[in-house]
Amino acid sequence: MCAERNSYDWLDLFAGGVPTAPFFFGYTLDGLEQLYLAQSDSPGGRQLNELCVIGLTSYFEAFCKDHFASIINIEPSLLKNLSKNGQDISIDPTKALELGHALSCNIGFLVTEKYDFGTAQKINAIYRALLIVSPFSKDEIKTYNDLLRDRNLLVHHGGTYTSAYSAQNRNLLLSESNRPFFDSLVVSKIYIDQKVNFIKKIARKMLRASHTALIKYLDENGIELTEWKKKAVDSFLDEK
């Protein structure tokens, strides 16, 4: 365990003791795909599809947060970058005491738990502050914002179109079959498949870019990681 000197475990650097990349791709996304691809076209299938959209955005937000925290756990000196770029790196000392010796490889969790990873812009800002990495391009920000808008419509309005949603989606205004307060968002298997593939693309870009940026940071600052931490860094590129 991390708490015991000379007996460190690289898995302690990750939330739940599981490397973020293979957990997200090999468990979370695979599980969602099995749900929406295997279900029949029965009436209950629509509700399952909607729940998959809600789950997809929630799980991706958790992925962004957990991966960010693991990077700090691996190399805590990166906290200086966050502070220099205006991010709050303060932690509750009582929580630090609760972690004891494990704080040395869990500090990223304490710092990150108060950060907001709820939008593409916020994700870009916090990753840029840490490693000069921007996971979302301008077009990808728009695509993710559209996904979040659909998610919020499902969560807060049961999928029924509102006037605000229609105003933000100009294509709906051109169709008589998409009336606010009457018609609703149709979540098909094709729709979910497109969104899952998009999230996979962003997650892969985030993992690869952060891996490259972390290696560069270590080289530029003359930092040599221990073998167990190198194993953690290598896991960024492991999707299985």
mmCIF file of N, CA, C and O in Angstrom, residues 3-64:
data_model
loop_
_atom_site.group_PDB
_atom_site.id
_atom_site.type_symbol
_atom_site.label_atom_id
_atom_site.label_comp_id
_atom_site.label_asym_id
_atom_site.label_seq_id
_atom_site.Cartn_x
_atom_site.Cartn_y
_atom_site.Cartn_z
ATOM 1 N N ALA A 3 0.641 3.733 1.836
ATOM 2 C CA ALA A 3 0.912 4.223 3.189
ATOM 3 C C ALA A 3 2.161 3.603 3.796
ATOM 4 O O ALA A 3 2.704 4.101 4.768
ATOM 5 N N GLU A 4 2.593 2.504 3.250
ATOM 6 C CA GLU A 4 3.763 1.821 3.798
ATOM 7 C C GLU A 4 4.997 2.136 2.963
ATOM 8 O O GLU A 4 5.027 1.890 1.763
ATOM 9 N N ARG A 5 5.996 2.687 3.592
ATOM 10 C CA ARG A 5 7.220 3.046 2.884
ATOM 11 C C ARG A 5 7.858 1.795 2.274
ATOM 12 O O ARG A 5 7.882 0.731 2.866
ATOM 13 N N ASN A 6 8.374 1.965 1.037
ATOM 14 C CA ASN A 6 9.043 0.889 0.290
ATOM 15 C C ASN A 6 8.086 -0.225 -0.140
ATOM 16 O O ASN A 6 8.523 -1.292 -0.537
ATOM 17 N N SER A 7 6.797 0.015 -0.042
ATOM 18 C CA SER A 7 5.851 -0.992 -0.541
ATOM 19 C C SER A 7 4.731 -0.310 -1.318
ATOM 20 O O SER A 7 3.565 -0.580 -1.125
ATOM 21 N N TYR A 8 5.118 0.625 -2.171
ATOM 22 C CA TYR A 8 4.153 1.382 -2.955
ATOM 23 C C TYR A 8 3.508 0.514 -4.033
ATOM 24 O O TYR A 8 4.135 -0.362 -4.609
ATOM 25 N N ASP A 9 2.253 0.787 -4.315
ATOM 26 C CA ASP A 9 1.521 0.100 -5.366
ATOM 27 C C ASP A 9 1.040 1.144 -6.361
ATOM 28 O O ASP A 9 0.357 2.107 -5.984
ATOM 29 N N TRP A 10 1.370 0.995 -7.627
ATOM 30 C CA TRP A 10 1.019 1.999 -8.619
ATOM 31 C C TRP A 10 -0.488 2.179 -8.757
ATOM 32 O O TRP A 10 -0.965 3.252 -9.130
ATOM 33 N N LEU A 11 -1.265 1.169 -8.405
ATOM 34 C CA LEU A 11 -2.715 1.272 -8.504
ATOM 35 C C LEU A 11 -3.297 2.243 -7.484
ATOM 36 O O LEU A 11 -4.418 2.739 -7.655
ATOM 37 N N ASP A 12 -2.546 2.529 -6.411
ATOM 38 C CA ASP A 12 -3.012 3.491 -5.414
ATOM 39 C C ASP A 12 -3.113 4.896 -5.974
ATOM 40 O O ASP A 12 -3.743 5.769 -5.365
ATOM 41 N N LEU A 13 -2.513 5.131 -7.117
ATOM 42 C CA LEU A 13 -2.530 6.453 -7.728
ATOM 43 C C LEU A 13 -3.832 6.746 -8.462
ATOM 44 O O LEU A 13 -4.066 7.882 -8.886
ATOM 45 N N PHE A 14 -4.683 5.727 -8.606
ATOM 46 C CA PHE A 14 -5.910 5.865 -9.383
ATOM 47 C C PHE A 14 -7.155 5.691 -8.521
ATOM 48 O O PHE A 14 -7.146 4.931 -7.548
ATOM 49 N N ALA A 15 -8.217 6.386 -8.896
ATOM 50 C CA ALA A 15 -9.483 6.282 -8.176
ATOM 51 C C ALA A 15 -9.987 4.843 -8.222
ATOM 52 O O ALA A 15 -10.024 4.224 -9.285
ATOM 53 N N GLY A 16 -10.332 4.317 -7.055
ATOM 54 C CA GLY A 16 -10.825 2.947 -6.984
ATOM 55 C C GLY A 16 -9.745 1.904 -7.170
ATOM 56 O O GLY A 16 -10.043 0.709 -7.243
ATOM 57 N N GLY A 17 -8.493 2.343 -7.287
ATOM 58 C CA GLY A 17 -7.398 1.396 -7.487
ATOM 59 C C GLY A 17 -7.386 0.773 -8.863
ATOM 60 O O GLY A 17 -6.801 -0.296 -9.071
ATOM 61 N N VAL A 18 -8.028 1.458 -9.849
ATOM 62 C CA VAL A 18 -8.096 0.928 -11.213
ATOM 63 C C VAL A 18 -7.587 1.998 -12.182
ATOM 64 O O VAL A 18 -8.054 3.141 -12.125
ATOM 65 N N PRO A 19 -6.647 1.667 -13.077
ATOM 66 C CA PRO A 19 -6.154 2.649 -14.040
ATOM 67 C C PRO A 19 -7.302 3.277 -14.828
ATOM 68 O O PRO A 19 -8.210 2.586 -15.289
ATOM 69 N N THR A 20 -7.277 4.572 -14.958
ATOM 70 C CA THR A 20 -8.404 5.312 -15.525
ATOM 71 C C THR A 20 -8.737 4.907 -16.956
ATOM 72 O O THR A 20 -9.914 4.743 -17.298
ATOM 73 N N ALA A 21 -7.733 4.766 -17.807
ATOM 74 C CA ALA A 21 -7.977 4.494 -19.224
ATOM 75 C C ALA A 21 -8.664 3.151 -19.449
ATOM 76 O O ALA A 21 -9.743 3.100 -20.063
ATOM 77 N N PRO A 22 -8.084 2.038 -19.001
ATOM 78 C CA PRO A 22 -8.761 0.754 -19.246
ATOM 79 C C PRO A 22 -10.103 0.648 -18.542
ATOM 80 O O PRO A 22 -11.015 -0.021 -19.042
ATOM 81 N N PHE A 23 -10.258 1.310 -17.400
ATOM 82 C CA PHE A 23 -11.548 1.266 -16.708
ATOM 83 C C PHE A 23 -12.613 1.968 -17.540
ATOM 84 O O PHE A 23 -13.728 1.461 -17.707
ATOM 85 N N PHE A 24 -12.267 3.133 -18.089
ATOM 86 C CA PHE A 24 -13.246 3.900 -18.852
ATOM 87 C C PHE A 24 -13.607 3.205 -20.160
ATOM 88 O O PHE A 24 -14.783 3.091 -20.506
ATOM 89 N N PHE A 25 -12.587 2.717 -20.882
ATOM 90 C CA PHE A 25 -12.854 2.088 -22.169
ATOM 91 C C PHE A 25 -13.324 0.633 -22.018
ATOM 92 O O PHE A 25 -14.271 0.212 -22.691
ATOM 93 N N GLY A 26 -12.658 -0.103 -21.154
ATOM 94 C CA GLY A 26 -12.932 -1.533 -21.060
ATOM 95 C C GLY A 26 -14.079 -1.924 -20.167
ATOM 96 O O GLY A 26 -14.573 -3.039 -20.221
ATOM 97 N N TYR A 27 -14.528 -1.009 -19.318
ATOM 98 C CA TYR A 27 -15.628 -1.323 -18.413
ATOM 99 C C TYR A 27 -16.815 -0.382 -18.629
ATOM 100 O O TYR A 27 -17.915 -0.806 -18.979
ATOM 101 N N THR A 28 -16.577 0.906 -18.468
ATOM 102 C CA THR A 28 -17.675 1.866 -18.527
ATOM 103 C C THR A 28 -18.313 1.939 -19.910
ATOM 104 O O THR A 28 -19.518 1.702 -20.065
ATOM 105 N N LEU A 29 -17.519 2.281 -20.932
ATOM 106 C CA LEU A 29 -18.088 2.444 -22.263
ATOM 107 C C LEU A 29 -18.539 1.113 -22.861
ATOM 108 O O LEU A 29 -19.581 1.050 -23.526
ATOM 109 N N ASP A 30 -17.783 0.056 -22.626
ATOM 110 C CA ASP A 30 -18.208 -1.263 -23.117
ATOM 111 C C ASP A 30 -19.547 -1.655 -22.503
ATOM 112 O O ASP A 30 -20.420 -2.216 -23.170
ATOM 113 N N GLY A 31 -19.712 -1.349 -21.215
ATOM 114 C CA GLY A 31 -20.966 -1.672 -20.548
ATOM 115 C C GLY A 31 -22.137 -0.908 -21.134
ATOM 116 O O GLY A 31 -23.218 -1.480 -21.353
ATOM 117 N N LEU A 32 -21.933 0.379 -21.416
ATOM 118 C CA LEU A 32 -22.994 1.175 -22.027
ATOM 119 C C LEU A 32 -23.346 0.654 -23.413
ATOM 120 O O LEU A 32 -24.525 0.556 -23.779
ATOM 121 N N GLU A 33 -22.326 0.311 -24.186
ATOM 122 C CA GLU A 33 -22.571 -0.189 -25.542
ATOM 123 C C GLU A 33 -23.357 -1.494 -25.511
ATOM 124 O O GLU A 33 -24.252 -1.705 -26.345
ATOM 125 N N GLN A 34 -23.041 -2.352 -24.586
ATOM 126 C CA GLN A 34 -23.781 -3.606 -24.472
ATOM 127 C C GLN A 34 -25.245 -3.357 -24.148
ATOM 128 O O GLN A 34 -26.130 -4.069 -24.623
ATOM 129 N N LEU A 35 -25.518 -2.335 -23.360
ATOM 130 C CA LEU A 35 -26.901 -2.008 -22.989
ATOM 131 C C LEU A 35 -27.715 -1.554 -24.186
ATOM 132 O O LEU A 35 -28.783 -2.093 -24.474
ATOM 133 N N TYR A 36 -27.208 -0.521 -24.897
ATOM 134 C CA TYR A 36 -28.045 0.035 -25.947
ATOM 135 C C TYR A 36 -28.005 -0.765 -27.249
ATOM 136 O O TYR A 36 -28.953 -0.722 -28.033
ATOM 137 N N LEU A 37 -26.945 -1.535 -27.467
ATOM 138 C CA LEU A 37 -26.882 -2.346 -28.686
ATOM 139 C C LEU A 37 -27.653 -3.658 -28.554
ATOM 140 O O LEU A 37 -28.173 -4.177 -29.536
ATOM 141 N N ALA A 38 -27.745 -4.168 -27.339
ATOM 142 C CA ALA A 38 -28.397 -5.465 -27.130
ATOM 143 C C ALA A 38 -29.891 -5.353 -26.886
ATOM 144 O O ALA A 38 -30.641 -6.303 -27.117
ATOM 145 N N GLN A 39 -30.344 -4.194 -26.417
ATOM 146 C CA GLN A 39 -31.756 -4.081 -26.074
ATOM 147 C C GLN A 39 -32.627 -4.117 -27.329
ATOM 148 O O GLN A 39 -32.229 -3.699 -28.401
ATOM 149 N N SER A 40 -33.849 -4.613 -27.153
ATOM 150 C CA SER A 40 -34.787 -4.732 -28.269
ATOM 151 C C SER A 40 -35.449 -3.388 -28.532
ATOM 152 O O SER A 40 -35.194 -2.400 -27.852
ATOM 153 N N ASP A 41 -36.309 -3.346 -29.528
ATOM 154 C CA ASP A 41 -37.031 -2.130 -29.851
ATOM 155 C C ASP A 41 -38.362 -2.047 -29.108
ATOM 156 O O ASP A 41 -39.331 -1.470 -29.589
ATOM 157 N N SER A 42 -38.397 -2.646 -27.935
ATOM 158 C CA SER A 42 -39.599 -2.614 -27.118
ATOM 159 C C SER A 42 -39.801 -1.210 -26.568
ATOM 160 O O SER A 42 -38.889 -0.382 -26.602
ATOM 161 N N PRO A 43 -41.003 -0.898 -26.029
ATOM 162 C CA PRO A 43 -41.251 0.436 -25.475
ATOM 163 C C PRO A 43 -40.217 0.850 -24.431
ATOM 164 O O PRO A 43 -39.843 2.012 -24.345
ATOM 165 N N GLY A 44 -39.747 -0.094 -23.626
ATOM 166 C CA GLY A 44 -38.771 0.235 -22.597
ATOM 167 C C GLY A 44 -37.409 0.568 -23.156
ATOM 168 O O GLY A 44 -36.565 1.129 -22.451
ATOM 169 N N GLY A 45 -37.188 0.248 -24.427
ATOM 170 C CA GLY A 45 -35.900 0.525 -25.043
ATOM 171 C C GLY A 45 -35.600 2.003 -25.125
ATOM 172 O O GLY A 45 -34.455 2.425 -25.003
ATOM 173 N N ARG A 46 -36.632 2.798 -25.343
ATOM 174 C CA ARG A 46 -36.429 4.245 -25.440
ATOM 175 C C ARG A 46 -35.901 4.799 -24.127
ATOM 176 O O ARG A 46 -34.980 5.609 -24.105
ATOM 177 N N GLN A 47 -36.481 4.377 -23.011
ATOM 178 C CA GLN A 47 -36.031 4.860 -21.707
ATOM 179 C C GLN A 47 -34.593 4.435 -21.426
ATOM 180 O O GLN A 47 -33.798 5.193 -20.868
ATOM 181 N N LEU A 48 -34.258 3.216 -21.848
ATOM 182 C CA LEU A 48 -32.896 2.731 -21.652
ATOM 183 C C LEU A 48 -31.911 3.569 -22.454
ATOM 184 O O LEU A 48 -30.829 3.918 -21.960
ATOM 185 N N ASN A 49 -32.275 3.909 -23.680
ATOM 186 C CA ASN A 49 -31.413 4.758 -24.503
ATOM 187 C C ASN A 49 -31.185 6.113 -23.844
ATOM 188 O O ASN A 49 -30.068 6.641 -23.834
ATOM 189 N N GLU A 50 -32.249 6.675 -23.303
ATOM 190 C CA GLU A 50 -32.132 7.977 -22.648
ATOM 191 C C GLU A 50 -31.224 7.895 -21.418
ATOM 192 O O GLU A 50 -30.401 8.781 -21.176
ATOM 193 N N LEU A 51 -31.365 6.819 -20.660
ATOM 194 C CA LEU A 51 -30.511 6.641 -19.491
ATOM 195 C C LEU A 51 -29.050 6.476 -19.897
ATOM 196 O O LEU A 51 -28.143 6.912 -19.178
ATOM 197 N N CYS A 52 -28.812 5.864 -21.040
ATOM 198 C CA CYS A 52 -27.440 5.691 -21.530
ATOM 199 C C CYS A 52 -26.813 7.046 -21.861
ATOM 200 O O CYS A 52 -25.617 7.259 -21.612
ATOM 201 N N VAL A 53 -27.592 7.961 -22.415
ATOM 202 C CA VAL A 53 -27.079 9.305 -22.713
ATOM 203 C C VAL A 53 -26.714 10.028 -21.420
ATOM 204 O O VAL A 53 -25.653 10.645 -21.307
ATOM 205 N N ILE A 54 -27.601 9.947 -20.441
ATOM 206 C CA ILE A 54 -27.344 10.571 -19.147
ATOM 207 C C ILE A 54 -26.094 9.966 -18.503
ATOM 208 O O ILE A 54 -25.225 10.673 -17.986
ATOM 209 N N GLY A 55 -25.988 8.638 -18.556
ATOM 210 C CA GLY A 55 -24.833 7.954 -17.993
ATOM 211 C C GLY A 55 -23.545 8.302 -18.712
ATOM 212 O O GLY A 55 -22.496 8.483 -18.080
ATOM 213 N N LEU A 56 -23.608 8.429 -20.028
ATOM 214 C CA LEU A 56 -22.416 8.725 -20.821
ATOM 215 C C LEU A 56 -21.776 10.037 -20.387
ATOM 216 O O LEU A 56 -20.559 10.105 -20.181
ATOM 217 N N THR A 57 -22.583 11.075 -20.238
ATOM 218 C CA THR A 57 -22.030 12.370 -19.840
ATOM 219 C C THR A 57 -21.521 12.347 -18.401
ATOM 220 O O THR A 57 -20.491 12.945 -18.084
ATOM 221 N N SER A 58 -22.231 11.629 -17.538
ATOM 222 C CA SER A 58 -21.808 11.541 -16.130
ATOM 223 C C SER A 58 -20.494 10.790 -15.997
ATOM 224 O O SER A 58 -19.581 11.215 -15.278
ATOM 225 N N TYR A 59 -20.404 9.655 -16.682
ATOM 226 C CA TYR A 59 -19.181 8.852 -16.611
ATOM 227 C C TYR A 59 -17.998 9.584 -17.228
ATOM 228 O O TYR A 59 -16.867 9.463 -16.742
ATOM 229 N N PHE A 60 -18.244 10.340 -18.302
ATOM 230 C CA PHE A 60 -17.138 11.069 -18.929
ATOM 231 C C PHE A 60 -16.624 12.168 -18.011
ATOM 232 O O PHE A 60 -15.413 12.388 -17.915
ATOM 233 N N GLU A 61 -17.518 12.851 -17.335
ATOM 234 C CA GLU A 61 -17.093 13.880 -16.386
ATOM 235 C C GLU A 61 -16.232 13.270 -15.281
ATOM 236 O O GLU A 61 -15.204 13.831 -14.895
ATOM 237 N N ALA A 62 -16.655 12.100 -14.791
ATOM 238 C CA ALA A 62 -15.872 11.412 -13.758
ATOM 239 C C ALA A 62 -14.517 10.988 -14.299
ATOM 240 O O ALA A 62 -13.496 11.075 -13.594
ATOM 241 N N PHE A 63 -14.480 10.539 -15.537
ATOM 242 C CA PHE A 63 -13.226 10.147 -16.175
ATOM 243 C C PHE A 63 -12.260 11.332 -16.229
ATOM 244 O O PHE A 63 -11.079 11.203 -15.883
ATOM 245 N N CYS A 64 -12.761 12.495 -16.668
ATOM 246 C CA CYS A 64 -11.912 13.685 -16.760
ATOM 247 C C CYS A 64 -11.348 14.062 -15.398
ATOM 248 O O CYS A 64 -10.168 14.408 -15.276
#
